[in-house]
GROMACS .gro file of C-alpha atoms in nm:
model
   49
    1MET     CA    1  -0.911  -0.562   0.264
    2LYS     CA    2  -0.792  -0.246   0.437
    3VAL     CA    3  -0.430  -0.201   0.540
    4LYS     CA    4  -0.231   0.069   0.720
    5TYR     CA    5   0.099   0.174   0.566
    6ILE     CA    6   0.379   0.136   0.822
    7GLY     CA    7   0.673   0.199   0.589
    8LYS     CA    8   0.860   0.528   0.563
    9ASP     CA    9   0.684   0.837   0.429
   10LEU     CA   10   0.701   0.860   0.050
   11VAL     CA   11   0.550   1.097  -0.206
   12ALA     CA   12   0.318   0.818  -0.318
   13MET     CA   13   0.243   0.668   0.027
   14LYS     CA   14   0.177   0.833   0.363
   15GLN     CA   15   0.287   0.658   0.682
   16GLY     CA   16  -0.009   0.566   0.902
   17LYS     CA   17  -0.269   0.611   0.627
   18ILE     CA   18  -0.529   0.341   0.560
   19TYR     CA   19  -0.542   0.207   0.203
   20ASP     CA   20  -0.771  -0.036   0.021
   21VAL     CA   21  -0.602  -0.339  -0.131
   22ILE     CA   22  -0.724  -0.369  -0.491
   23ALA     CA   23  -0.577  -0.717  -0.538
   24VAL     CA   24  -0.320  -0.959  -0.397
   25GLU     CA   25  -0.075  -1.075  -0.663
   26LYS     CA   26   0.186  -1.338  -0.576
   27GLY     CA   27   0.155  -1.231  -0.213
   28TRP     CA   28   0.205  -0.857  -0.281
   29TYR     CA   29  -0.065  -0.591  -0.236
   30ARG     CA   30  -0.185  -0.383  -0.531
   31ILE     CA   31  -0.275  -0.041  -0.389
   32MET     CA   32  -0.379   0.292  -0.540
   33THR     CA   33  -0.115   0.547  -0.437
   34GLU     CA   34  -0.141   0.915  -0.347
   35ILE     CA   35  -0.039   1.005  -0.703
   36GLY     CA   36  -0.334   0.814  -0.851
   37GLU     CA   37  -0.149   0.510  -0.986
   38ASP     CA   38  -0.172   0.153  -0.862
   39TYR     CA   39   0.144  -0.038  -0.770
   40LEU     CA   40   0.245  -0.363  -0.603
   41PHE     CA   41   0.385  -0.334  -0.251
   42PRO     CA   42   0.532  -0.597  -0.017
   43PRO     CA   43   0.292  -0.695   0.262
   44ASP     CA   44   0.554  -0.630   0.534
   45ALA     CA   45   0.512  -0.256   0.468
   46PHE     CA   46   0.151  -0.279   0.594
   47GLU     CA   47  -0.060  -0.377   0.891
   48VAL     CA   48  -0.403  -0.529   0.822
   49VAL     CA   49  -0.681  -0.330   0.989
   0.00000   0.00000   0.00000
């Protein structure tokens, strides 16, 4: 699944950028960040594209 980050700009995440969801764990999205590490993020910080 592809999602667009709609949260605030962070070092690890860029607002408006499209990311691939690696997995969904307990409703949260596991995404590879800009710094090359994968983390869980709440789905309300994204828009499915």
